Each structure stands twice: as structure tokens, then as C-alpha cells.
Coordinates of C-alpha atoms and ligand atoms in Angstrom, one line a residue:
Chain A
X120 CA -14.9 -54.6 -59.5
X121 CA -12.3 -57.3 -60.1
X122 CA -9.3 -55.6 -58.6
X123 CA -8.7 -52.5 -56.4
X124 CA -7.5 -49.4 -58.2
X125 CA -3.9 -48.5 -57.7
X126 CA -2.7 -44.9 -57.7
X127 CA -0.3 -45.6 -60.4
X128 CA -3.0 -46.9 -62.8
X129 CA -3.3 -43.5 -64.6
X130 CA -2.1 -39.9 -64.7
X131 CA -5.2 -39.0 -62.5
X132 CA -6.7 -41.6 -60.2
X133 CA -9.8 -41.0 -58.0
X134 CA -10.3 -43.6 -55.4
X135 CA -13.6 -44.1 -53.5
X136 CA -14.3 -40.4 -53.7
X137 CA -17.4 -39.1 -51.9
X138 CA -18.6 -35.6 -51.4
X139 CA -21.7 -34.2 -49.9
X140 CA -22.9 -30.6 -49.1
X141 CA -24.8 -30.9 -45.8
X142 CA -27.3 -33.7 -46.4
X143 CA -27.0 -33.5 -50.2
X144 CA -24.8 -36.4 -51.3
X145 CA -23.4 -35.3 -54.7
X146 CA -20.5 -37.8 -55.3
X147 CA -21.2 -41.2 -53.9
X148 CA -18.1 -43.5 -53.8
X149 CA -16.8 -42.9 -57.3
X150 CA -13.6 -44.5 -58.4
X151 CA -11.9 -43.5 -61.7
X152 CA -8.6 -43.8 -63.5
X153 CA -7.7 -41.4 -66.3
X154 CA -5.1 -42.7 -68.7
X155 CA -2.3 -40.3 -69.9
X156 CA -2.9 -38.7 -73.3
X157 CA -6.6 -39.8 -73.5
X158 CA -9.7 -37.6 -73.8
X159 CA -12.4 -38.7 -71.1
X160 CA -15.8 -37.1 -71.6
X161 CA -18.2 -36.9 -68.6
X162 CA -21.9 -36.6 -69.4
X163 CA -24.9 -36.6 -67.1
X164 CA -28.1 -34.8 -66.2
X165 CA -27.9 -31.1 -65.1
X166 CA -27.1 -30.9 -61.4
X167 CA -25.7 -34.5 -61.1
X168 CA -22.3 -33.3 -59.9
X169 CA -20.1 -33.2 -63.0
X170 CA -18.6 -29.8 -62.1
X171 CA -18.2 -30.9 -58.5
X172 CA -16.3 -34.1 -59.6
X173 CA -13.8 -32.2 -61.9
X174 CA -13.1 -29.6 -59.2
X175 CA -11.8 -32.5 -57.1
X176 CA -9.3 -33.3 -59.7
X177 CA -7.6 -30.0 -59.3
X178 CA -8.5 -30.0 -55.6
X179 CA -10.6 -26.8 -55.6
X180 CA -12.9 -28.9 -53.5
X181 CA -11.7 -31.4 -51.0
X182 CA -13.6 -34.8 -50.7
X183 CA -15.3 -35.9 -47.6
X184 CA -13.8 -39.3 -48.1
X185 CA -11.6 -41.0 -50.7
X186 CA -8.4 -40.0 -52.4
X187 CA -7.2 -38.1 -55.5
X188 CA -3.9 -39.1 -57.1
X189 CA -1.9 -37.2 -59.8
X190 CA 1.2 -38.8 -61.2
X191 CA 1.0 -41.4 -58.5
X192 CA 1.1 -38.6 -55.8
X193 CA -1.8 -38.2 -53.4
X194 CA -2.9 -34.5 -53.7
X195 CA -6.2 -34.3 -52.1
X196 CA -4.6 -33.8 -48.6
X197 CA -1.8 -31.4 -49.6
X198 CA -1.6 -27.9 -48.2
X199 CA -2.6 -25.2 -50.7
X200 CA 1.1 -24.1 -51.0
X201 CA 2.2 -27.4 -52.4
X202 CA -1.0 -27.7 -54.6
X203 CA -0.1 -24.5 -56.4
X204 CA 2.8 -26.1 -58.1
X205 CA 0.6 -29.0 -59.2
X206 CA -2.1 -26.7 -60.3
X207 CA 0.2 -25.0 -62.8
X208 CA 0.4 -28.4 -64.6
X209 CA -3.4 -28.4 -65.0
X210 CA -5.6 -26.0 -66.8
X211 CA -9.2 -25.5 -65.7
X212 CA -12.0 -24.0 -67.9
X213 CA -14.8 -22.8 -65.6
X214 CA -18.3 -23.4 -66.6
X215 CA -18.9 -19.6 -66.3
X216 CA -15.5 -18.6 -67.7
X217 CA -14.6 -16.9 -64.4
X218 CA -12.6 -14.2 -66.3
X219 CA -11.2 -11.4 -64.2
X220 CA -13.5 -8.6 -65.1
X221 CA -11.2 -5.8 -63.9
X222 CA -8.5 -7.0 -66.4
X223 CA -8.5 -6.9 -70.2
X224 CA -8.4 -10.2 -72.3
X225 CA -4.6 -9.7 -72.7
X226 CA -4.0 -9.4 -69.0
X227 CA -6.3 -12.3 -68.2
X228 CA -4.2 -14.6 -70.4
X229 CA -0.9 -13.2 -69.2
X230 CA -2.0 -13.6 -65.5
X231 CA -1.0 -17.2 -65.1
X232 CA 2.2 -16.7 -67.0
X233 CA 3.3 -13.7 -65.0
X234 CA 2.5 -15.4 -61.7
X235 CA 4.8 -18.3 -62.4
X236 CA 7.6 -17.1 -64.9
X237 CA 9.7 -14.0 -65.0
X238 CA 9.4 -13.0 -68.6
X239 CA 11.2 -9.9 -69.5
X240 CA 10.7 -10.0 -73.2
X241 CA 7.5 -8.2 -73.9
X242 CA 7.4 -9.2 -77.5
X243 CA 7.5 -12.9 -76.7
X244 CA 4.7 -12.4 -74.2
X245 CA 2.5 -10.7 -76.9
X246 CA 3.3 -13.4 -79.3
X247 CA 2.1 -16.0 -76.8
X248 CA -1.1 -14.2 -76.0
X249 CA -1.6 -13.9 -79.9
X250 CA -1.0 -17.6 -80.5
X251 CA -3.3 -18.8 -77.6
X252 CA -6.1 -16.4 -78.7
X253 CA -5.8 -17.4 -82.3
X254 CA -6.3 -21.0 -81.3
X255 CA -9.8 -20.1 -80.1
X256 CA -10.5 -17.6 -82.8
X257 CA -10.3 -14.6 -80.6
X258 CA -7.1 -12.9 -81.9
X259 CA -7.7 -9.1 -82.0
X260 CA -9.6 -8.9 -78.8
X261 CA -6.5 -8.3 -76.6
X262 CA -7.6 -4.9 -75.4
X263 CA -11.2 -5.7 -74.7
X264 CA -12.8 -6.1 -71.2
X265 CA -14.7 -9.3 -70.5
X266 CA -17.9 -7.3 -69.8
X267 CA -17.9 -6.2 -73.5
X268 CA -17.7 -9.8 -74.8
X269 CA -20.5 -12.1 -75.6
X270 CA -21.0 -15.4 -73.5
X271 CA -19.4 -17.6 -76.2
X272 CA -16.5 -15.1 -76.6
X273 CA -15.9 -15.1 -72.9
X274 CA -15.8 -18.9 -72.8
X275 CA -13.2 -18.9 -75.6
X276 CA -11.0 -16.4 -73.9
X277 CA -11.3 -18.4 -70.7
X278 CA -10.2 -21.4 -72.6
X279 CA -7.2 -19.6 -74.0
X280 CA -6.4 -18.7 -70.4
X281 CA -6.7 -22.2 -69.3
X282 CA -4.1 -23.4 -71.9
X283 CA -1.8 -20.4 -71.4
X284 CA 0.7 -22.4 -69.3
X285 CA 0.7 -25.3 -71.7
X286 CA -0.6 -27.8 -69.0
X287 CA -0.4 -31.5 -69.2
X288 CA -4.0 -32.0 -68.2
X289 CA -6.9 -29.7 -69.1
X290 CA -10.2 -30.0 -67.5
X291 CA -13.0 -28.5 -69.5
X292 CA -16.3 -27.6 -67.9
X293 CA -18.7 -27.4 -70.9
X294 CA -16.4 -25.9 -73.5
X295 CA -19.0 -25.7 -76.2
X296 CA -22.0 -24.6 -74.3
X297 CA -23.2 -21.3 -75.7
X298 CA -21.2 -21.5 -79.0
X299 CA -22.6 -21.9 -82.5
X300 CA -22.2 -25.3 -84.2
X301 CA -19.2 -24.1 -86.3
X302 CA -17.3 -22.6 -83.3
X303 CA -18.2 -25.8 -81.3
X304 CA -16.6 -27.9 -84.0
X305 CA -13.4 -25.6 -83.9
X306 CA -13.2 -26.2 -80.2
X307 CA -13.6 -30.0 -80.8
X308 CA -10.8 -29.9 -83.2
X309 CA -8.7 -27.9 -80.8
X310 CA -9.2 -30.5 -78.1
X311 CA -8.3 -33.3 -80.5
X312 CA -5.2 -31.3 -81.8
X313 CA -3.9 -30.8 -78.3
X314 CA -4.3 -34.5 -77.6
X315 CA -2.6 -35.6 -80.9
X316 CA 0.2 -33.1 -81.1
X317 CA 1.1 -32.5 -77.5
X318 CA -0.2 -35.7 -75.9
X319 CA -2.4 -33.7 -73.5
X320 CA -4.8 -35.5 -71.2
X321 CA -8.3 -33.9 -71.4
X322 CA -11.3 -34.4 -69.3
X323 CA -14.4 -32.7 -70.8
X324 CA -17.7 -32.2 -69.2
X325 CA -20.3 -31.7 -71.8
X326 CA -24.0 -31.9 -72.7
X327 CA -23.2 -31.9 -76.4
X328 CA -23.4 -35.5 -77.6
X329 CA -22.1 -34.8 -81.1
X330 CA -18.9 -33.3 -79.5
X331 CA -18.7 -36.1 -77.0
X332 CA -18.8 -38.7 -79.8
X333 CA -16.2 -36.8 -81.9
X334 CA -13.6 -36.2 -79.2
X335 CA -14.0 -39.0 -76.7
X336 CA -11.7 -42.0 -76.2
X337 CA -14.0 -42.9 -73.3
X338 CA -17.3 -41.6 -72.1
X339 CA -18.6 -41.7 -68.5
X340 CA -22.0 -40.9 -67.5
X341 CA -22.9 -39.9 -63.9
X342 CA -26.2 -40.4 -62.4
X343 CA -27.4 -39.9 -58.8
X344 CA -23.8 -39.6 -57.7
X345 CA -22.6 -42.8 -59.2
X346 CA -20.9 -43.8 -62.5
X347 CA -23.7 -45.2 -64.5
X348 CA -21.8 -46.2 -67.5
X349 CA -18.2 -46.2 -68.6
X350 CA -17.1 -47.0 -72.2
X351 CA -16.2 -45.8 -75.6
X352 CA -18.6 -43.9 -78.0
X353 CA -19.7 -47.1 -79.7
X354 CA -20.5 -48.9 -76.4
X355 CA -22.5 -45.9 -75.2
X356 CA -24.5 -45.6 -78.4
X357 CA -25.4 -49.3 -78.2
X358 CA -26.0 -49.3 -74.5
X359 CA -29.0 -51.3 -73.4
X360 CA -30.0 -49.2 -70.4
X361 CA -33.1 -47.1 -70.9
X362 CA -31.9 -44.1 -68.9
X363 CA -28.8 -43.9 -71.0
X364 CA -30.6 -44.2 -74.3
X365 CA -33.0 -41.5 -73.3
X366 CA -30.2 -39.3 -72.2
X367 CA -28.0 -39.6 -75.3
X368 CA -31.0 -39.3 -77.6
X369 CA -32.5 -36.3 -75.7
X370 CA -35.8 -37.9 -75.0
X371 CA -37.9 -36.8 -72.0
X372 CA -39.5 -39.5 -70.0
X373 CA -43.3 -39.5 -69.4
X374 CA -42.8 -38.5 -65.9
X375 CA -40.7 -35.4 -67.0
X376 CA -43.7 -34.3 -69.1
X377 CA -46.3 -34.9 -66.5
X378 CA -46.2 -31.3 -65.2
X379 CA -46.5 -30.0 -68.8
X380 CA -49.4 -32.1 -69.6
X381 CA -51.2 -31.1 -66.5
X382 CA -50.6 -27.4 -67.2
X383 CA -52.1 -27.9 -70.7
X384 CA -55.3 -27.4 -68.7
X385 CA -53.5 -24.1 -68.1
X386 CA -54.0 -21.9 -65.1
X387 CA -55.1 -18.5 -66.3
X388 CA -53.9 -15.5 -64.3
X389 CA -57.3 -13.9 -64.6
X390 CA -58.8 -17.0 -62.8
X391 CA -56.5 -16.6 -59.9
X392 CA -57.1 -12.9 -59.6
X393 CA -60.7 -13.2 -58.7
Chain B
X127 CA -41.8 -34.9 -25.2
X128 CA -40.4 -32.2 -22.9
X129 CA -37.2 -34.1 -22.7
X130 CA -37.0 -34.1 -26.5
X131 CA -37.6 -30.4 -26.7
X132 CA -35.0 -29.8 -24.2
X133 CA -32.5 -31.9 -26.1
X134 CA -33.3 -30.1 -29.3
X135 CA -32.8 -26.7 -27.6
X136 CA -29.5 -27.8 -26.2
X137 CA -28.5 -29.1 -29.6
X138 CA -29.4 -25.8 -31.4
X139 CA -27.6 -23.8 -28.7
X140 CA -24.6 -26.1 -29.1
X141 CA -24.6 -25.9 -32.8
X142 CA -24.8 -22.1 -32.7
X143 CA -21.8 -22.0 -30.4
X144 CA -19.8 -24.4 -32.5
X145 CA -20.7 -22.3 -35.6
X146 CA -19.5 -19.2 -33.9
X147 CA -16.2 -20.8 -32.7
X148 CA -15.5 -22.1 -36.2
X149 CA -16.3 -18.6 -37.5
X150 CA -13.7 -17.1 -35.1
X151 CA -11.2 -19.7 -36.1
X152 CA -11.6 -19.0 -39.8
X153 CA -11.4 -15.2 -39.2
X154 CA -8.2 -15.5 -37.3
X155 CA -6.6 -17.9 -39.8
X156 CA -7.6 -15.5 -42.6
X157 CA -6.0 -12.5 -40.8
X158 CA -2.9 -14.3 -39.9
X159 CA -2.6 -15.4 -43.6
X160 CA -3.2 -11.9 -44.7
X161 CA -0.5 -10.5 -42.5
X162 CA 2.0 -13.0 -43.5
X163 CA 1.3 -12.5 -47.2
X164 CA 1.5 -8.7 -46.7
X165 CA 4.9 -9.0 -45.1
X166 CA 6.1 -11.2 -47.9
X167 CA 4.7 -8.7 -50.5
X168 CA 6.8 -6.0 -49.0
X169 CA 10.0 -7.8 -50.0
X170 CA 8.8 -8.5 -53.5
X171 CA 9.2 -5.5 -55.8
X172 CA 7.4 -7.3 -58.6
X173 CA 4.1 -6.9 -56.7
X174 CA 4.6 -3.2 -56.0
X175 CA 2.3 -2.1 -59.0
X176 CA -0.6 -4.0 -57.5
X177 CA -0.1 -2.2 -54.2
X178 CA 0.2 1.1 -56.0
X179 CA -3.1 0.6 -57.9
X180 CA -4.9 -0.2 -54.6
X181 CA -3.2 2.9 -52.9
X182 CA -4.8 5.1 -55.7
X183 CA -8.2 3.6 -55.2
X184 CA -8.1 3.4 -51.4
X185 CA -6.0 6.4 -50.5
X186 CA -5.9 9.1 -53.1
X187 CA -9.6 8.9 -54.1
X188 CA -10.6 9.0 -50.3
X189 CA -8.9 12.5 -49.7
X190 CA -11.9 14.6 -50.5
X191 CA -14.4 12.7 -48.2
X192 CA -12.0 12.6 -45.4
X193 CA -11.2 16.3 -45.7
X194 CA -14.8 17.3 -45.6
X195 CA -15.4 15.0 -42.7
X196 CA -12.5 16.7 -40.8
X197 CA -13.5 20.2 -41.7
X198 CA -17.1 19.8 -40.4
X199 CA -15.9 18.2 -37.2
X200 CA -13.7 21.2 -36.4
X201 CA -16.4 23.7 -37.4
X202 CA -19.1 22.1 -35.4
X203 CA -16.9 21.7 -32.3
X204 CA -16.1 25.4 -32.4
X205 CA -19.7 26.5 -32.5
X206 CA -20.8 23.9 -29.8
X207 CA -18.1 24.6 -27.3
X208 CA -17.9 28.4 -27.6
X209 CA -21.0 29.0 -25.5
X210 CA -19.9 26.9 -22.7
X211 CA -16.4 28.4 -22.6
X212 CA -17.7 31.9 -23.0
X213 CA -20.1 31.4 -20.1
X214 CA -17.0 30.7 -17.9
X215 CA -15.1 33.6 -19.6
X216 CA -12.3 31.4 -21.0
X217 CA -13.3 31.4 -24.7
X218 CA -9.7 32.0 -25.6
X219 CA -9.0 28.4 -24.6
X220 CA -11.3 27.2 -27.4
X221 CA -8.3 26.2 -29.5
X222 CA -7.0 23.8 -27.0
X223 CA -10.4 22.2 -26.8
X224 CA -11.0 21.9 -30.6
X225 CA -7.5 20.9 -31.5
X226 CA -7.1 18.3 -28.8
X227 CA -10.5 16.6 -29.5
X228 CA -9.9 16.6 -33.3
X229 CA -6.3 15.3 -33.1
X230 CA -6.9 12.7 -30.4
X231 CA -10.4 11.3 -30.9
X232 CA -12.7 12.8 -33.5
X233 CA -10.3 13.1 -36.4
X234 CA -9.1 9.6 -36.4
X235 CA -12.3 7.9 -35.4
X236 CA -14.6 9.8 -37.7
X237 CA -12.2 9.5 -40.7
X238 CA -11.9 5.8 -40.1
X239 CA -15.6 5.4 -40.1
X240 CA -15.9 7.3 -43.3
X241 CA -13.2 5.0 -44.7
X242 CA -15.0 2.0 -43.5
X243 CA -18.0 3.0 -45.6
X244 CA -16.2 4.2 -48.6
X245 CA -13.2 1.8 -48.8
X246 CA -14.6 -1.1 -46.9
X247 CA -17.8 -1.1 -48.9
X248 CA -16.0 -1.1 -52.2
X249 CA -13.5 -3.8 -51.1
X250 CA -16.2 -6.2 -49.9
X251 CA -18.4 -5.6 -52.9
X252 CA -15.5 -6.2 -55.3
X253 CA -14.1 -9.3 -53.6
X254 CA -17.6 -10.6 -53.0
X255 CA -18.5 -10.3 -56.6
X256 CA -15.3 -12.0 -57.6
X257 CA -16.1 -14.7 -55.2
X258 CA -19.7 -15.3 -56.4
X259 CA -18.5 -15.4 -60.1
X260 CA -15.7 -17.9 -59.2
X261 CA -12.9 -15.5 -60.0
X262 CA -11.2 -16.2 -56.7
X263 CA -11.5 -19.9 -57.4
X264 CA -10.0 -19.2 -60.8
X265 CA -7.0 -17.5 -59.1
X266 CA -6.5 -20.6 -57.1
X267 CA -6.9 -22.9 -60.1
X268 CA -4.0 -21.2 -61.8
X269 CA -1.7 -22.0 -58.7
X270 CA -1.8 -18.5 -57.1
X271 CA -2.7 -17.8 -53.6
X272 CA -5.7 -15.5 -53.7
X273 CA -4.8 -13.9 -50.3
X274 CA -1.4 -13.0 -51.7
X275 CA -2.7 -11.7 -54.9
X276 CA -5.9 -10.0 -53.8
X277 CA -5.8 -9.4 -50.1
X278 CA -2.3 -8.4 -49.4
X279 CA -2.2 -5.4 -51.7
X280 CA -5.4 -4.0 -50.3
X281 CA -4.2 -4.7 -46.7
X282 CA -1.0 -2.9 -47.2
X283 CA -2.6 0.0 -48.9
X284 CA -5.2 0.4 -46.1
X285 CA -2.6 0.0 -43.5
X286 CA -0.2 2.6 -44.8
X287 CA -2.6 5.2 -46.1
X288 CA -5.2 5.5 -43.3
X289 CA -2.8 7.3 -41.1
X290 CA -2.1 9.8 -43.8
X291 CA -5.7 10.3 -44.4
X292 CA -6.1 10.8 -40.7
X293 CA -3.5 13.5 -40.8
X294 CA -5.5 15.2 -43.5
X295 CA -8.6 15.0 -41.4
X296 CA -6.8 16.5 -38.4
X297 CA -5.4 19.3 -40.7
X298 CA -8.8 20.2 -42.1
X299 CA -10.4 19.9 -38.6
X300 CA -8.0 22.4 -37.2
X301 CA -8.5 24.7 -40.2
X302 CA -12.3 24.5 -39.8
X303 CA -12.1 25.2 -36.2
X304 CA -9.9 28.2 -36.7
X305 CA -12.2 29.6 -39.4
X306 CA -15.2 29.5 -37.2
X307 CA -13.3 30.5 -34.0
X308 CA -11.3 33.5 -35.2
X309 CA -13.0 35.2 -38.1
X310 CA -16.6 34.2 -37.1
X311 CA -16.6 34.1 -33.3
X312 CA -14.0 36.8 -33.1
X313 CA -11.4 35.1 -30.8
X314 CA -8.0 36.7 -30.9
X315 CA -5.9 34.7 -33.3
X316 CA -2.6 34.9 -31.3
X317 CA -4.3 33.7 -28.2
X318 CA -6.1 31.0 -30.1
X319 CA -2.8 29.5 -31.4
X320 CA -0.8 30.1 -28.2
X321 CA -3.2 28.2 -26.1
X322 CA -3.4 25.4 -28.8
X323 CA 0.3 25.1 -29.1
X324 CA 0.7 24.8 -25.2
X325 CA -2.1 22.3 -24.9
X326 CA -1.6 20.0 -27.9
X327 CA 1.5 18.0 -27.7
X328 CA 3.4 15.9 -30.2
X329 CA 2.2 12.9 -28.2
X330 CA -1.4 13.7 -28.9
X331 CA -0.9 13.8 -32.6
X332 CA 1.1 10.6 -32.4
X333 CA -1.7 8.8 -30.8
X334 CA -4.1 9.7 -33.5
X335 CA -1.7 8.4 -36.1
X336 CA -1.0 5.2 -34.3
X337 CA -4.7 4.7 -34.1
X338 CA -4.7 5.2 -37.9
X339 CA -2.6 2.1 -38.4
X340 CA -4.8 -0.1 -36.3
X341 CA -8.0 1.3 -37.9
X342 CA -6.7 0.8 -41.4
X343 CA -5.8 -2.9 -40.6
X344 CA -9.2 -3.5 -39.1
X345 CA -11.0 -2.0 -42.1
X346 CA -9.1 -4.1 -44.6
X347 CA -9.1 -7.2 -42.5
X348 CA -12.9 -7.3 -41.9
X349 CA -13.8 -6.2 -45.4
X350 CA -11.7 -8.6 -47.3
X351 CA -12.7 -11.4 -45.0
X352 CA -16.4 -10.6 -45.6
X353 CA -15.8 -10.4 -49.3
X354 CA -14.0 -13.8 -49.5
X355 CA -16.8 -15.5 -47.5
X356 CA -20.0 -13.9 -48.9
X357 CA -22.9 -16.0 -49.8
X358 CA -24.1 -16.6 -53.3
X359 CA -26.0 -14.0 -55.4
X360 CA -26.6 -10.4 -55.4
X361 CA -28.3 -10.5 -51.9
X362 CA -25.2 -12.4 -50.5
X363 CA -22.9 -9.6 -51.7
X364 CA -25.1 -6.9 -50.3
X365 CA -25.3 -8.6 -47.0
X366 CA -21.6 -9.0 -46.8
X367 CA -21.2 -5.3 -47.4
X368 CA -23.5 -4.5 -44.6
X369 CA -21.9 -7.0 -42.2
X370 CA -18.4 -5.6 -43.3
X371 CA -19.3 -2.0 -42.4
X372 CA -21.1 -2.8 -39.1
X373 CA -18.1 -5.1 -38.2
X374 CA -15.4 -2.7 -38.9
X375 CA -17.4 0.2 -37.3
X376 CA -17.6 -1.7 -34.0
X377 CA -14.0 -2.9 -34.3
X378 CA -12.9 0.6 -34.8
X379 CA -14.7 1.8 -31.6
X380 CA -13.4 -1.2 -29.6
X381 CA -9.8 -0.6 -30.8
X382 CA -10.1 3.0 -30.0
X383 CA -11.2 2.3 -26.5
X384 CA -8.4 -0.2 -25.9
X385 CA -5.8 2.1 -27.4
X386 CA -7.0 5.0 -25.1
X387 CA -6.5 2.9 -22.0
X388 CA -3.1 1.7 -23.1
X389 CA -1.8 5.1 -24.3
X390 CA -2.9 6.7 -21.1
X391 CA -1.1 4.2 -19.1
X392 CA 2.0 4.6 -21.2
X393 CA 1.8 8.3 -20.9
X394 CA 1.4 8.2 -17.1
X395 CA 4.6 6.1 -16.9
X396 CA 6.6 8.3 -19.2
X397 CA 5.3 11.6 -17.9
X398 CA 8.0 12.0 -15.0
X399 CA 10.8 11.4 -17.7
X400 CA 9.4 14.2 -19.7
X401 CA 9.7 16.7 -16.7
X402 CA 13.4 15.6 -16.4
X403 CA 14.0 16.4 -20.0
Ligands
ATP202 N1 -20.5 -25.0 -53.1 C1 -21.7 -25.8 -53.1 N2 -22.3 -25.8 -51.8 C2 -23.4 -26.5 -51.8 N3 -24.0 -27.3 -52.8 C3 -23.2 -27.3 -53.9 C4 -22.1 -26.6 -54.2 N4 -21.6 -26.8 -55.4 C5 -22.5 -27.7 -55.9 N5 -23.5 -28.0 -55.0 C6 -24.5 -29.0 -55.3 O1 -24.0 -30.1 -56.0 C7 -24.9 -30.6 -56.9 C8 -24.1 -30.8 -58.3 O2 -23.7 -29.5 -58.8 P1 -22.8 -29.5 -60.1 O3 -22.5 -28.0 -60.3 O4 -21.7 -30.3 -60.0 O5 -23.8 -29.9 -61.2 P2 -23.5 -30.2 -62.7 O6 -23.5 -31.6 -63.0 O7 -22.2 -29.5 -63.0 O8 -24.7 -29.5 -63.4 P3 -24.7 -28.6 -64.8 O9 -24.7 -29.5 -66.0 O10 -26.1 -27.9 -64.7 O11 -23.5 -27.7 -64.8 C9 -26.1 -29.5 -57.1 O12 -27.2 -30.1 -56.5 C10 -25.6 -28.4 -56.3 O13 -26.7 -27.9 -55.5
MG203 MG1 -21.7 -27.9 -64.1

């Protein structure tokens, strides 16, 4: 690193962030600046701490050490009360959707709006919900309960809820996982549209490389708690590191396949039974 | 070697103690936050619908079980006590015994235990599932305090409605006792009620209702806390429910004991005044 990161370097700045659960070190001294209006994609193997990392940005998790800045203001040490005002300026799409299952789709989307604004005009509210749902192709499902929706539909409703307050920053945790290729592309276009038209800053965690290449201004790969690479789509594609190449091309390593190869000698249940 | 073993033993005891202290701290902070959030909710008419929804689930839907509990307590008391009193030839005092026990002790405590099972179990399971599926985290991520949105309405509903449910239990207990004593055991109705009226004072009923507030707070406090801090998975939720029931049951018994001691002392100080009146 040539020079130290300054809190004012971007809309979101992570400085020397570390997080461990017990002895399990998940984030190991990561520094990252996110520029306003850009889309940053985070990739990395399953379980490498992508979700943990973006939860720190909205301070749903607090770091063991290091700092988080939003608009040049340190937020990782703020009390919950002050954080609430900041959180309304960010949207968070949970990996599992996290829809309220006792509320309908309509009530789910209205929830953040009602919590922070006094809207008397019921018609305007209906319109808002309709618009947000239409953006993710879910208009018409207002009265449904989340339990009745498919996995991909839940994801899309959750996305509509995350953008309900028209936040400046949106954190997407695997927005296209579980969607068919066409729906995935619609979500990609949505992310691009939000960026182009409203100048929204997006941070997207994904395993979907096609989507990553399409939407990213910048791609970051996490590996063993560290940032392995950081660059634009072209740089990633032409990266020389073998780990990176295997990851983006989806090729398993010999050691990953060892277990499979051994079990081709296959253990039969009947053999164990005796 | 022995030194090392001793060290590890001290260490494990120490860490267990620390863990417990941390637990107590978390529990107290959670309760304080719940009470503060509940007070604030009382002054915000916009949140009343949430409270009413909880009142329906917690209070109205509990009426049948609480009524049944009360009725059986009264009936069993009548049958159990009759022989002893009849042996002494004072079976007409049966009313005092039944009604006093029901109103002061058995009604409130058994109704509260019933509620700890019915209401507490449901609260813990619901909040626990929300916790495990990250719904509580989602509330936080949208800038809302989950204690204010989720706990306060449940806390208020429990606090306000447990006393009413206890009045129901008392009423049904008296009715059950009467039905067994008078029509079945053949005690004179006028004598039954006369002795009851002279033996049971307003003060006794009031004690039962005061207990109700404390029991309601205990049930809501323990159950919501357990739901919010339950471990991952279906097993975590199940374990939280068990712990919530056992915890609130023990707390109910403890509170009952403390309140009995206190109210006795208060009564003893105020008693001379009553004679003057
Ligand atoms: N609340 C928690 N308590 C303890 N450990 C946790 C917790 N949350 C995450 N972890 C651990 O942190 C590591 C990273 O988890 P994380 O959910 O961030 O992975 P991920 O990169 O999002 O993976 P995936 O792509 O599968 O979603 C895992 O090893 C997990 O066990
Ligand atoms: Mg994840």
C-alpha cells in the first residue's frame, strides 16, 4: 500500500477491518474504499466471509478491530439509535430474503416506509408498492404471504423492500441466486438502471460471474479473510493467479476432487451392514 | 501435571462464572430496554394497532384455558377440603377456605403458569424463528429498533391482560367451588356466601391482581429475551421455548413468594388503620 486510506476517500470506507467468531478468523485486516455511484462486486468461495463483510457496512455486525466510515463519518462505534438514521439511507438485501412471514408482500414493502414517514395518502402508498414490485417483476402479488412464494419470488420481493426507501447505497447479498437466467438479467439491468439514473452506489455479493462482469465497475475477490484481487472486469479475466482463474472459470482443483475419486471405489451400504 | 489440571479447572470455573455474569448483564439490559420502549409506545397512538393485535393473540385467545384452569382449581379445593372441615363440624366455612385460596394464591399462580405455557411458548417460538431466519436483523437493517417494534407490544399486552385473565380465573374458581359445595355437597347456600363475604376482603383480591401485573411482566420478559437470543436451527428454537417456560415458571414462584412477604408486612402495618375506619 502506497498511502494510508482516508475516511473521505469514498462514500463507504473500511479501514483495517478484522472480525473473528471465537477462534474462526473471518475477516483479516481488510481495507476498502467504495466510490460513490459505482457498482462494486464481491466474489469469493462459499464461506469466505462475503456476507459478514457487507453486514459490517451497515453495522449489523461490529468489527473486532478497524473502522467503518459512511460519508466521512465513523459509524462502527455509534449506538443503535444513531445508526437507525444512517440505516435508512442504505438498503440491505439478505441472502435468505428475511421477509416478515407474518406480513403480506404489501405490508413487507410498506414496513420501512411506515416506520420512517407519516404517509396519510393510502393511494400514494399503493402506487409506491406497485412501482417497486413492478421493478422486480412481482406486481400483482401484493396480497400474498411469503410462505406461498417460491425462493426466487421471495428474493425479488425482498429486493423490492430493500429499495423501498430509495436508499443511496444498496447492499445486495446474492441477488440473482435462485433465479432463472432471464430474471437474473432483469435484476442485472435493474442494478445498472439504479446506478445510471439515480446514481446509487451498489455493493453486490454474487457467485454469478456473468452478472458480475455485466454490472461491475470493480470486482473484489475475497479469499481466506483477505482481499485476493481488486480490479475491473478485464483485469480479473486476465489475472495470472491460478486460484483466481479457477474460481472465475468454475474449475475444481485436483485436491477438491480427491474425495470424489476415492469414493469411485464406492462404499456400498450392503458392505457396511455385515 | 496436577498444577496444570488445577489451572484448567480454575479457568473453566472462571469462564463459566464470567459467562453467567455476562448473561445476567444482557438480560438486565434487555429488560430495561423493553420497559423503556414500552413506556414510549404508550405515548405513541400510531403503534396502538400493534398492541391490539398482540392483545387479541395473548389475552382474548387465552380466556378459555384460563377459565378451565380456574374452574377446576375451585372444584378440586371444595372436594379436598370438605372432609377435613366436616370432621371438625365447620363445613359451612368451606366458602372462606375455597375463595380465599383461589383469590390469593391458586388463581393467580396457576393462571400465570398456564399463560407461561400458552403465551410464553408462542412468543418464544415466534421471535426465535424470526431471529433464526434473520427477520429481526432485517428490522434492524431498515433502521427500526426491534425491541420497540417486536417486544414492546407483546410486553404491554402481557402486562395489562394477565391481571384480567387472573380475574377470570378467580371468578371461575369461585363458581366451581360453589357448584361443588352447594348443589353437590349440600352446604347451605346463604351460609356459604355469608362466611365467604366476611372472610375474603377487597385487599385479598387486590393482592391477586397486583401479582398478575408482575407475572405478566415476567412471562413477557423471559419469553421475549429467550426468543431474541435463541440458537440457530429448529433445535435452538425448541430449546429456547423450554428454557423460557422453565425460566418464567421459576420466576413466577419466586415473585409470588416475595410479594407474599411484602404484602403481609404492608397489611400488618395498615391493619390498625382499618380498625380506626
Ligand atoms: N453469527 C455467526 N457466528 C459464528 N460464525 C459465523 C457467524 N456468521 C458467519 N460465521 C462464519 O463466518 C464464515 C463466513 O460466513 P459468511 O456467511 O460470510 O460466508 P459467505 O462468504 O457469505 O458464504 P456463502 O457464499 O455461502 O453465502 C463462516 O465460516 C461462518 O461459519
Ligand atoms: Mg453469504
